[in-house]
Every structure is written in C-alpha cells, then in structure tokens.
Coordinates of N, CA and C in Angstrom, one line a residue:
X1 N 5.8 -61.0 27.1 CA 5.0 -58.9 27.9 C 6.2 -57.9 27.4
X2 N 7.2 -57.6 27.3 CA 8.3 -57.6 27.6 C 8.6 -56.5 26.0
X3 N 8.4 -57.3 24.9 CA 8.4 -57.3 23.5 C 7.7 -56.2 23.3
X4 N 6.0 -57.3 23.2 CA 5.2 -55.5 23.5 C 5.5 -54.2 23.3
X5 N 5.9 -54.5 24.8 CA 6.3 -52.6 26.0 C 7.3 -52.0 24.6
X6 N 8.2 -52.8 24.5 CA 8.9 -52.2 23.1 C 8.6 -51.6 22.1
X7 N 7.7 -52.3 21.5 CA 7.6 -51.8 20.7 C 6.9 -51.1 20.6
X8 N 5.2 -50.4 21.8 CA 4.5 -49.9 21.7 C 5.5 -48.1 22.4
X9 N 6.8 -49.2 22.9 CA 6.8 -47.0 22.9 C 7.8 -47.3 22.0
X10 N 8.0 -47.6 20.9 CA 9.0 -47.3 20.4 C 7.9 -46.4 18.6
X11 N 6.9 -46.9 18.9 CA 5.9 -46.6 17.9 C 5.3 -45.1 18.7
X12 N 5.2 -44.7 19.9 CA 5.3 -43.6 20.6 C 6.4 -42.7 20.2
X13 N 7.3 -42.4 20.1 CA 8.4 -42.4 19.8 C 8.2 -41.9 18.3
X14 N 7.9 -42.1 17.6 CA 7.8 -41.9 16.3 C 6.6 -41.5 15.9
X15 N 6.5 -41.6 16.2 CA 4.3 -40.9 16.5 C 4.8 -39.1 16.9
X16 N 5.6 -39.4 18.2 CA 6.2 -38.2 18.5 C 7.3 -37.3 17.6
X17 N 7.4 -37.6 17.1 CA 9.1 -37.5 16.5 C 8.7 -36.3 14.7
X18 N 7.3 -37.4 14.9 CA 6.7 -36.8 13.3 C 5.9 -35.7 14.2
X19 N 5.2 -35.8 14.6 CA 4.3 -34.2 15.5 C 6.1 -34.0 15.2
X20 N 6.5 -33.3 16.1 CA 7.0 -32.3 16.3 C 7.9 -31.7 15.2
X21 N 8.4 -33.0 13.5 CA 9.1 -32.2 13.0 C 7.3 -31.5 11.7
X22 N 6.3 -32.3 12.4 CA 5.4 -30.9 11.3 C 5.5 -29.8 11.8
X23 N 5.4 -30.0 13.0 CA 5.2 -28.9 13.9 C 6.3 -27.6 13.6
X24 N 7.5 -28.0 13.6 CA 8.6 -27.4 13.0 C 8.5 -26.7 12.6
X25 N 7.9 -27.8 11.0 CA 7.2 -27.4 9.3 C 6.8 -26.6 9.4
X26 N 5.7 -26.5 10.0 CA 4.6 -25.2 10.2 C 5.4 -23.9 10.7
X27 N 5.9 -23.7 11.6 CA 6.1 -22.8 12.1 C 7.5 -22.2 10.7
X28 N 8.5 -23.3 10.1 CA 9.4 -22.5 9.4 C 8.7 -22.3 7.5
X29 N 7.2 -22.3 7.4 CA 6.5 -21.6 6.3 C 5.2 -21.0 6.6
X30 N 5.1 -20.6 7.8 CA 4.2 -20.5 8.6 C 5.1 -18.4 7.5
X31 N 3.4 -17.8 6.8 CA 3.6 -16.6 6.3 C 4.3 -15.4 7.1
X32 N 5.2 -14.6 7.0 CA 6.0 -13.5 7.3 C 4.7 -12.6 8.0
X33 N 4.8 -11.9 8.7 CA 3.8 -10.0 9.1 C 3.8 -9.3 7.6
X34 N 2.9 -9.1 7.5 CA 2.2 -7.9 6.1 C 3.6 -7.0 6.0
X35 N 4.2 -6.6 5.1 CA 4.9 -5.5 5.4 C 4.9 -4.5 4.3
X36 N 4.1 -4.7 4.0 CA 3.4 -3.9 1.9 C 2.3 -3.3 2.2
X37 N 1.2 -2.8 1.4 CA 0.1 -2.3 1.4 C -0.6 -3.2 0.8
X38 N -1.9 -3.0 1.4 CA -3.0 -4.3 0.9 C -2.5 -4.6 -0.7
X39 N -1.8 -5.8 -1.5 CA -1.7 -6.2 -2.6 C -2.4 -5.5 -3.5
X40 N -2.7 -5.4 -4.7 CA -3.3 -4.7 -5.7 C -3.4 -5.7 -7.0
X41 N -5.0 -5.3 -7.4 CA -5.3 -6.4 -8.5 C -4.0 -6.8 -9.3
X42 N -4.5 -8.1 -10.0 CA -3.1 -8.2 -11.0 C -3.2 -7.2 -12.5
X43 N -2.1 -8.0 -13.4 CA -1.5 -7.0 -13.7 C -2.6 -7.0 -14.2
X44 N -3.3 -8.4 -15.8 CA -4.1 -8.7 -16.8 C -6.2 -7.7 -16.0
X45 N -6.1 -7.5 -14.6 CA -7.5 -6.6 -14.3 C -7.1 -5.4 -14.1
X46 N -5.9 -5.5 -14.4 CA -5.8 -3.7 -14.4 C -6.0 -3.1 -15.9
X47 N -5.2 -4.2 -15.9 CA -6.2 -4.4 -18.6 C -6.5 -3.8 -18.8
X48 N -7.5 -5.0 -18.0 CA -9.0 -5.4 -18.8 C -10.0 -3.9 -17.7
X49 N -10.1 -3.3 -17.1 CA -10.1 -2.5 -16.9 C -9.6 -0.8 -17.3
X50 N -8.6 -1.0 -17.7 CA -7.9 0.4 -18.3 C -8.5 0.1 -20.0
X51 N -9.1 -0.4 -20.3 CA -8.9 -0.9 -21.4 C -11.1 -0.6 -21.9
X52 N -11.6 0.1 -20.8 CA -12.7 0.5 -20.8 C -13.0 2.2 -20.4
X53 N -12.0 2.0 -20.1 CA -11.3 4.1 -19.2 C -11.6 4.8 -21.0
X54 N -12.2 5.8 -21.0 CA -12.8 7.1 -21.7 C -11.6 7.6 -20.6
X55 N -11.1 8.4 -21.4 CA -10.4 9.8 -21.1 C -10.8 10.8 -20.9
X56 N -10.3 11.4 -19.8 CA -10.9 13.0 -19.4 C -10.0 13.7 -19.2
X57 N -9.9 14.8 -20.2 CA -9.3 16.4 -19.8 C -9.3 16.3 -18.8
X58 N -8.2 17.1 -17.3 CA -8.1 17.4 -15.9 C -9.1 17.9 -15.9
X59 N -9.6 17.8 -14.5 CA -10.5 19.4 -13.9 C -9.6 19.6 -13.1
X60 N -9.3 21.3 -13.0 CA -8.5 22.3 -12.0 C -8.7 21.6 -10.8
X61 N -7.3 22.4 -10.2 CA -7.2 22.4 -9.6 C -7.2 23.9 -8.1
X62 N -8.6 24.4 -9.3 CA -9.5 25.5 -8.3 C -10.1 25.0 -7.2
X63 N -9.8 25.5 -5.7 CA -10.9 25.7 -4.6 C -9.9 24.2 -3.7
X64 N -8.7 24.0 -4.2 CA -8.7 22.3 -3.8 C -7.8 22.8 -2.9
X65 N -7.8 22.1 -1.7 CA -6.7 22.3 -0.3 C -6.5 21.0 0.2
X66 N -5.6 20.9 1.1 CA -5.8 19.3 2.0 C -6.6 18.9 3.0
X67 N -6.8 20.7 3.7 CA -8.1 20.1 4.7 C -8.5 19.7 4.1
X68 N -9.1 20.2 3.1 CA -10.4 18.8 2.5 C -10.7 18.5 2.3
X69 N -9.4 17.4 3.1 CA -9.4 15.3 3.0 C -8.9 15.7 3.9
X70 N -9.5 15.4 5.5 CA -9.3 15.3 6.6 C -8.6 13.8 7.1
X71 N -7.2 14.3 7.3 CA -6.1 13.5 7.6 C -5.3 13.2 9.1
X72 N -4.9 13.2 9.9 CA -4.6 11.7 9.4 C -6.0 11.2 10.6
X73 N -7.5 10.2 10.8 CA -7.7 10.0 11.3 C -8.1 8.8 12.0
X74 N -8.1 8.5 14.0 CA -8.0 8.0 14.1 C -8.6 6.4 14.0
X75 N -8.0 5.2 13.9 CA -7.7 3.8 13.1 C -8.2 3.6 15.0
X76 N -7.1 3.8 16.2 CA -7.6 2.9 17.2 C -7.1 3.4 18.7
X77 N -7.8 3.5 19.6 CA -6.8 4.3 20.7 C -6.3 5.0 20.5
X78 N -4.6 5.4 20.4 CA -4.0 6.5 20.0 C -3.5 6.6 18.9
X79 N -3.9 5.8 17.6 CA -3.3 5.4 17.2 C -4.4 5.7 16.0
X80 N -3.5 7.0 14.7 CA -4.3 7.5 14.1 C -3.7 6.8 12.2
X81 N -3.7 7.1 11.4 CA -4.1 5.8 10.8 C -2.1 6.8 9.9
X82 N -1.7 7.4 10.3 CA 0.0 7.4 9.8 C 0.6 6.8 10.0
X83 N 0.8 6.3 12.0 CA 1.7 4.9 12.9 C 0.6 3.8 12.2
X84 N -0.6 3.4 12.0 CA -0.8 3.1 11.4 C 0.1 1.9 10.3
X85 N 0.2 2.3 9.5 CA 1.0 2.4 7.9 C 2.4 2.5 8.8
X86 N 3.3 3.4 9.7 CA 4.5 2.8 9.6 C 5.0 1.8 10.3
X87 N 3.5 1.1 11.2 CA 3.5 -0.1 12.0 C 3.4 -1.3 10.5
X88 N 2.4 -1.4 10.3 CA 2.5 -2.0 9.0 C 3.1 -2.9 8.3
X89 N 4.0 -1.4 7.6 CA 5.1 -1.2 6.7 C 6.1 -1.2 7.1
X90 N 6.6 -1.5 7.9 CA 8.0 -1.8 8.6 C 8.5 -3.1 8.8
X91 N 9.1 -3.3 9.6 CA 9.6 -4.7 10.3 C 10.0 -4.5 12.0
X92 N 9.8 -5.2 12.8 CA 10.4 -5.7 14.0 C 10.3 -3.4 15.1
X93 N 9.0 -3.2 14.7 CA 8.0 -1.5 14.6 C 7.8 -1.8 15.9
X94 N 8.6 -0.4 16.9 CA 7.9 -0.5 18.7 C 7.7 0.7 18.6
X95 N 6.4 1.2 19.0 CA 5.5 1.8 19.3 C 5.8 2.7 20.6
X96 N 5.5 4.3 21.0 CA 4.6 3.7 22.8 C 3.6 4.2 22.8
X97 N 3.5 5.0 24.3 CA 1.6 4.9 24.2 C 1.5 5.7 23.4
X98 N 1.4 6.8 23.4 CA 1.3 7.3 22.3 C 0.0 6.7 20.8
X99 N 1.7 5.8 20.4 CA 1.5 5.1 19.7 C 2.6 5.5 17.9
X100 N 3.1 6.2 18.3 CA 4.4 7.1 18.1 C 5.5 5.9 17.9
X101 N 6.2 5.5 16.3 CA 6.8 4.7 16.2 C 8.6 5.1 16.2
X102 N 8.9 4.3 17.6 CA 9.8 4.7 18.3 C 11.0 4.1 17.7
X103 N 11.2 2.7 17.1 CA 12.3 1.7 16.1 C 11.5 1.3 15.3
X104 N 12.8 0.7 14.2 CA 11.9 -0.2 13.5 C 12.8 -0.6 12.3
X105 N 12.6 -0.9 11.8 CA 12.8 -1.2 10.1 C 12.2 -0.8 8.9
X106 N 11.8 0.3 7.9 CA 11.6 0.2 6.5 C 12.3 0.7 5.1
X107 N 11.8 -0.2 4.3 CA 12.2 -0.5 3.2 C 11.5 0.2 2.5
X108 N 11.6 1.3 1.8 CA 10.6 2.1 0.9 C 11.0 1.5 -1.3
X109 N 9.6 1.6 -1.1 CA 9.5 1.0 -2.3 C 9.5 1.4 -3.7
X110 N 9.4 2.6 -2.8 CA 10.0 4.0 -4.7 C 11.4 3.5 -5.1
X111 N 12.5 3.6 -4.0 CA 13.8 4.2 -4.3 C 15.2 2.6 -3.5
X112 N 14.9 1.5 -2.5 CA 14.6 0.8 -2.0 C 15.6 0.8 -1.4
X113 N 15.1 2.2 0.1 CA 16.0 2.7 0.4 C 15.9 2.2 1.7
X114 N 16.6 1.9 3.0 CA 15.6 1.7 4.3 C 16.5 2.2 5.3
X115 N 15.5 2.4 6.0 CA 15.7 3.6 6.5 C 15.1 2.9 8.7
X116 N 15.9 3.4 9.9 CA 15.1 3.0 10.7 C 15.1 4.0 11.2
X117 N 15.2 5.1 11.1 CA 13.7 6.7 11.4 C 12.8 6.6 11.5
X118 N 12.0 6.8 11.8 CA 10.3 7.2 10.9 C 9.8 8.9 10.4
X119 N 11.2 9.6 11.2 CA 11.2 10.5 10.3 C 11.0 10.9 9.4
X120 N 12.1 9.2 8.7 CA 12.6 9.8 7.3 C 12.1 9.4 6.0
X121 N 10.5 8.9 6.5 CA 9.2 8.7 6.1 C 8.3 9.8 6.1
X122 N 7.7 9.5 4.9 CA 5.9 9.6 4.3 C 5.6 8.8 3.9
X123 N 4.1 8.9 4.5 CA 3.2 8.0 3.6 C 2.5 8.5 2.8
X124 N 2.1 7.9 1.4 CA 2.7 8.9 1.2 C 1.2 8.0 0.2
X125 N 0.3 9.5 -0.3 CA -1.6 9.6 -1.0 C -1.2 8.3 -2.6
X126 N -0.9 6.9 -2.4 CA -0.9 6.9 -4.1 C -1.3 8.2 -5.5
X127 N -2.6 7.7 -5.1 CA -2.9 8.4 -6.6 C -3.6 9.6 -5.5
X128 N -2.6 11.1 -5.4 CA -2.3 12.1 -3.8 C -4.0 12.8 -4.0
X129 N -3.7 13.6 -3.2 CA -5.1 13.9 -3.5 C -6.1 15.2 -4.3
X130 N -4.2 16.0 -4.3 CA -4.8 17.2 -5.9 C -5.9 16.5 -6.5
X131 N -4.2 15.1 -7.3 CA -4.6 14.5 -8.1 C -6.8 14.2 -7.8
X132 N -6.9 13.6 -6.9 CA -8.4 13.1 -6.9 C -9.1 13.8 -6.9
X133 N -8.8 15.4 -6.5 CA -10.0 16.6 -6.8 C -9.5 16.5 -8.1
X134 N -8.8 16.6 -9.3 CA -9.4 16.9 -10.6 C -9.8 15.9 -11.2
X135 N -9.8 14.7 -11.2 CA -10.5 13.4 -11.4 C -11.4 13.9 -10.7
X136 N -12.6 14.4 -10.7 CA -14.2 14.9 -9.6 C -14.0 14.5 -8.2
X137 N -13.0 14.4 -7.5 CA -13.0 14.2 -5.8 C -13.5 15.7 -5.8
X138 N -12.9 16.7 -6.4 CA -14.4 18.0 -5.7 C -15.2 18.2 -6.2
X139 N -16.2 17.1 -6.4 CA -17.9 16.8 -6.0 C -18.3 16.2 -4.8
X140 N -17.4 15.5 -4.2 CA -17.2 15.1 -3.0 C -17.9 15.4 -1.7
X141 N -18.5 15.2 -1.0 CA -18.5 15.8 0.9 C -17.1 15.6 1.4
X142 N -16.8 16.9 1.5 CA -15.6 16.0 3.2 C -15.6 14.7 3.2
X143 N -17.0 14.6 4.2 CA -16.4 13.2 5.1 C -16.0 12.3 4.6
X144 N -16.2 11.8 2.5 CA -15.9 11.3 1.8 C -13.9 10.9 1.1
X145 N -14.0 12.6 0.8 CA -13.2 12.5 0.4 C -11.8 12.5 2.1
X146 N -12.4 12.6 3.2 CA -11.3 12.2 4.7 C -11.2 10.0 4.7
X147 N -12.5 9.5 3.9 CA -12.7 8.0 3.8 C -11.2 7.9 2.5
X148 N -11.3 8.3 1.7 CA -10.6 8.2 0.9 C -8.2 8.2 1.4
X149 N -9.2 9.7 1.8 CA -7.2 9.8 2.3 C -6.8 9.4 3.3
X150 N -8.1 8.4 4.2 CA -7.4 7.5 5.2 C -7.4 6.0 4.4
X151 N -7.1 5.5 3.3 CA -8.0 4.9 2.7 C -6.9 3.6 3.1
X152 N -7.5 2.4 4.1 CA -6.4 1.2 4.5 C -7.2 0.6 3.6
X153 N -7.6 -0.4 3.2 CA -8.5 -1.1 3.0 C -8.2 -1.8 1.2
X154 N -7.4 -0.7 0.1 CA -7.0 -0.2 -0.3 C -6.2 -0.3 -0.8
X155 N -4.9 -0.6 -1.6 CA -3.5 0.1 -2.0 C -3.5 2.1 -1.9
X156 N -3.6 2.2 -1.1 CA -3.5 3.9 -1.0 C -2.3 4.3 -0.8
X157 N -2.1 3.5 0.2 CA -1.7 4.6 1.8 C 0.0 3.9 1.7
X158 N 1.6 4.5 1.4 CA 2.8 3.2 1.3 C 3.4 4.0 2.4
X159 N 4.5 3.6 3.4 CA 5.6 4.5 3.9 C 6.8 4.5 2.7
X160 N 7.3 5.7 2.8 CA 8.9 5.5 1.2 C 9.6 6.7 1.6
X161 N 10.3 6.3 1.6 CA 11.3 7.6 2.2 C 10.4 9.7 1.5
X162 N 10.2 10.4 2.3 CA 10.4 11.0 1.8 C 10.2 12.2 1.1
X163 N 12.2 12.7 1.3 CA 12.0 13.3 -0.3 C 11.7 12.7 -1.7
X164 N 11.3 10.9 -1.7 CA 10.7 10.9 -3.0 C 9.6 11.1 -3.0
X165 N 9.4 10.7 -2.0 CA 7.8 11.0 -1.8 C 7.6 12.8 -2.7
X166 N 8.0 13.7 -1.9 CA 8.6 15.5 -2.1 C 8.3 15.1 -3.7
X167 N 9.2 14.5 -4.3 CA 9.3 15.2 -5.1 C 8.7 14.3 -5.6
X168 N 7.8 13.5 -6.1 CA 6.4 12.8 -6.7 C 5.3 14.0 -6.8
X169 N 5.7 14.5 -5.4 CA 4.6 15.6 -5.3 C 2.1 15.0 -5.6
X170 N 2.1 15.7 -6.8 CA 0.7 15.2 -6.9 C 0.8 15.0 -8.2
X171 N 1.7 14.8 -9.3 CA 2.0 13.9 -10.3 C 1.2 12.7 -11.1
X172 N 0.4 12.0 -11.7 CA 0.1 11.0 -12.6 C 1.6 10.2 -12.8
X173 N 1.3 9.2 -13.0 CA 2.4 8.4 -13.5 C 2.7 8.6 -15.1
X174 N 2.3 9.9 -15.5 CA 2.3 9.7 -16.9 C 3.3 11.2 -16.6
X175 N 3.4 11.4 -16.0 CA 4.4 12.4 -15.6 C 5.7 11.8 -14.0
X176 N 4.7 11.1 -13.6 CA 6.1 10.4 -11.8 C 5.5 8.8 -12.4
X177 N 7.0 8.5 -11.5 CA 6.5 6.7 -11.7 C 7.4 6.8 -10.7
X178 N 7.5 5.6 -10.2 CA 9.0 5.2 -9.3 C 10.6 5.6 -9.8
X179 N 11.1 6.1 -9.1 CA 12.4 5.2 -9.7 C 13.1 4.3 -9.8
X180 N 12.3 3.2 -8.8 CA 12.8 1.6 -8.5 C 12.2 1.1 -9.8
X181 N 12.6 0.6 -10.9 CA 11.7 0.1 -11.7 C 11.2 -1.0 -11.8
X182 N 11.6 -1.6 -11.0 CA 11.1 -3.1 -10.8 C 10.0 -3.6 -9.5
X183 N 9.7 -2.0 -9.0 CA 8.5 -2.0 -8.1 C 7.1 -1.3 -9.1
X184 N 7.8 -0.9 -10.4 CA 6.7 0.6 -11.7 C 5.6 -1.0 -11.9
X185 N 5.5 -1.5 -11.8 CA 4.2 -2.4 -12.6 C 3.6 -2.6 -10.9
X186 N 3.7 -2.5 -9.4 CA 3.4 -3.2 -8.4 C 2.9 -1.2 -8.8
X187 N 3.4 -0.6 -8.8 CA 2.3 0.6 -8.6 C 1.2 1.6 -9.6
X188 N 1.8 0.9 -10.8 CA 0.6 1.4 -11.7 C -0.8 -0.1 -11.5
X189 N -0.8 -0.9 -11.0 CA -1.9 -2.1 -10.9 C -2.7 -1.5 -9.7
X190 N -1.9 -0.5 -8.3 CA -2.2 0.3 -7.2 C -3.1 1.1 -7.3
X191 N -2.5 1.9 -8.5 CA -3.1 3.1 -8.9 C -4.4 3.2 -9.7
X192 N -4.5 1.8 -10.6 CA -5.3 1.6 -11.8 C -6.8 0.8 -10.3
X193 N -6.4 0.9 -9.4 CA -7.2 0.1 -8.6 C -7.6 1.3 -7.5
X194 N -7.3 1.6 -7.0 CA -7.3 3.3 -6.6 C -8.3 4.1 -7.0
X195 N -8.0 4.1 -8.8 CA -9.0 4.9 -9.0 C -10.5 4.6 -9.2
X196 N -10.0 3.0 -9.9 CA -11.1 2.3 -10.4 C -12.4 2.5 -9.2
X197 N -11.4 1.8 -8.1 CA -12.5 1.9 -6.6 C -14.1 3.2 -6.1
X198 N -12.7 4.1 -6.3 CA -13.2 5.4 -6.4 C -14.0 6.1 -7.3
X199 N -13.9 6.2 -8.5 CA -14.5 6.4 -10.0 C -14.2 7.2 -10.1
X200 N -12.5 7.8 -9.4 CA -12.2 8.9 -10.2 C -11.5 8.9 -11.9
X201 N -11.7 10.0 -12.2 CA -11.1 10.3 -13.5 C -9.9 9.0 -14.3
X202 N -9.6 9.7 -15.7 CA -7.7 9.5 -16.2 C -7.7 10.3 -17.7
X203 N -6.6 11.0 -17.7 CA -6.5 11.9 -18.9 C -5.9 11.1 -19.7
X204 N -6.1 11.4 -20.6 CA -5.1 11.1 -21.8 C -4.3 9.8 -21.4
X205 N -2.9 11.5 -21.6 CA -1.0 10.8 -20.6 C -1.1 9.6 -19.8
X206 N -2.5 9.7 -18.6 CA -1.9 9.0 -17.3 C -2.6 7.2 -17.6
X207 N -3.2 7.7 -18.9 CA -3.7 6.7 -19.2 C -3.4 5.5 -20.0
X208 N -2.6 5.7 -20.8 CA -0.8 5.6 -21.7 C 0.1 4.9 -21.2
X209 N 0.6 5.9 -19.8 CA 1.7 5.3 -19.3 C 1.5 4.4 -18.3
X210 N -0.2 4.5 -17.8 CA 0.0 2.9 -17.3 C -0.5 2.0 -17.8
X211 N -0.5 1.8 -19.3 CA -0.5 0.8 -20.4 C 0.6 0.4 -20.5
X212 N 1.6 1.3 -20.5 CA 2.8 1.1 -21.5 C 3.1 -0.2 -20.5
X213 N 2.6 0.7 -18.7 CA 3.4 0.7 -17.6 C 2.9 -1.4 -17.7
X214 N 1.5 -0.9 -17.9 CA 1.0 -2.4 -17.8 C 1.3 -3.9 -18.2
X215 N 2.0 -3.5 -19.7 CA 1.8 -4.2 -21.0 C 3.7 -4.9 -21.0
X216 N 3.7 -4.5 -20.0 CA 5.2 -5.0 -19.5 C 5.9 -5.8 -18.2
X217 N 4.2 -6.2 -17.4 CA 4.0 -6.7 -16.3 C 4.4 -8.2 -16.7

C-alpha cells in the first residue's frame, strides 16, 4: 500500500511539473503587444494590384484644405485617433485621464529614432491628405474624407519622428521614401493597400517608384 502511494505521489509530481513547464512555455511564446500599424498586404499582392493600375495624371490641389478631412475623431471615451495611435505604436505607454500619452517609448520606423516624449512624434497619414485629394478624394463627401483621415483599420496611420513627417509633406513615393531603407518595402505595401482600398488613382512616377521598391522585396 505504501509502495502504491509512493508511485502515485511521484506521478502527480511529474504531472504538476509538466503543467508548470507548459504554462511557462506559453508565457515565453506569447505574442507581444502590437506596436505598429496593421500588417499591410504582401509584396506579391501589392505587385499584382499595381499590374492592374493604369496611371492617371495627378489632379490639382485647388480647393484643398485639411479641414475637409476632419481629424482627429473620438475613438472611445476621451481618446481620439492620435492618442490611439500613440498608444498602439508605443511601448509601455501611460496615458492620463484625458488619454494624453504622458510617458512611454516610441520607435520611428521611418528613420530609426527612438523617442520618449509624445511631443516628438507626428501621426503620419501614409497616403497624405493632399495626395488623396489630388487622387480622387476631392469628389468625396466630407464624411468619407473624415473616415479616410482616421482610418485605423488599414495601415494608413503611423507614429513617426515629427520633422521626418514634415519633410515628407504631401509627397508620393515617386518623390519621397522613408530614409530608413529597411522600411521601404513595408511602406510601399502600406501605400498600395491604402490606395487600393480607397480606390485612389496613381500617377506614372508614383507607380514606377512603387514597382521598383516592391520588385526588391
């Protein structure tokens, strides 16, 4: 009887150890919190779409105003789109009662810089608002332009170094690409997905630059 009890006790001990190891493995392999925009379409999918695109001359900025693309909209409670992106793209981000980021760390994919103050970051519209206007958004309703300017579902918004975003301005990939070359493939995939989803046109220089980048992905 004592022998049976001893064997049973050892078996329970082995099972408990195995369960503990499984739990530890689960913790180690658990995915980290997302600190980037939604994953864009693959390079192959982006190339396939570009193959169907007939370039179109870019329109005018006549009548354009950022006010025609209302942002930042409320996402929930006191949190607007900007603060939501700062929280998503950062690490250990702490927000106050007004949802403003008061601490955290942000890695700017465009230039490889790391920041610990939210004031050093801009939320970039991957496809700039003025570029969208020239590519077809001039015919949209203000409501639709607001949806575009606050699009969290597509890879359209990203927290980056403020002066790098300002250097980009409203330029398309034919005239500007992230200075950090390792991110250009991802950036091109992001750009193509946003333009495809929102049915925005591309000019010849823009398309050629995207094809060139994606062929190297």
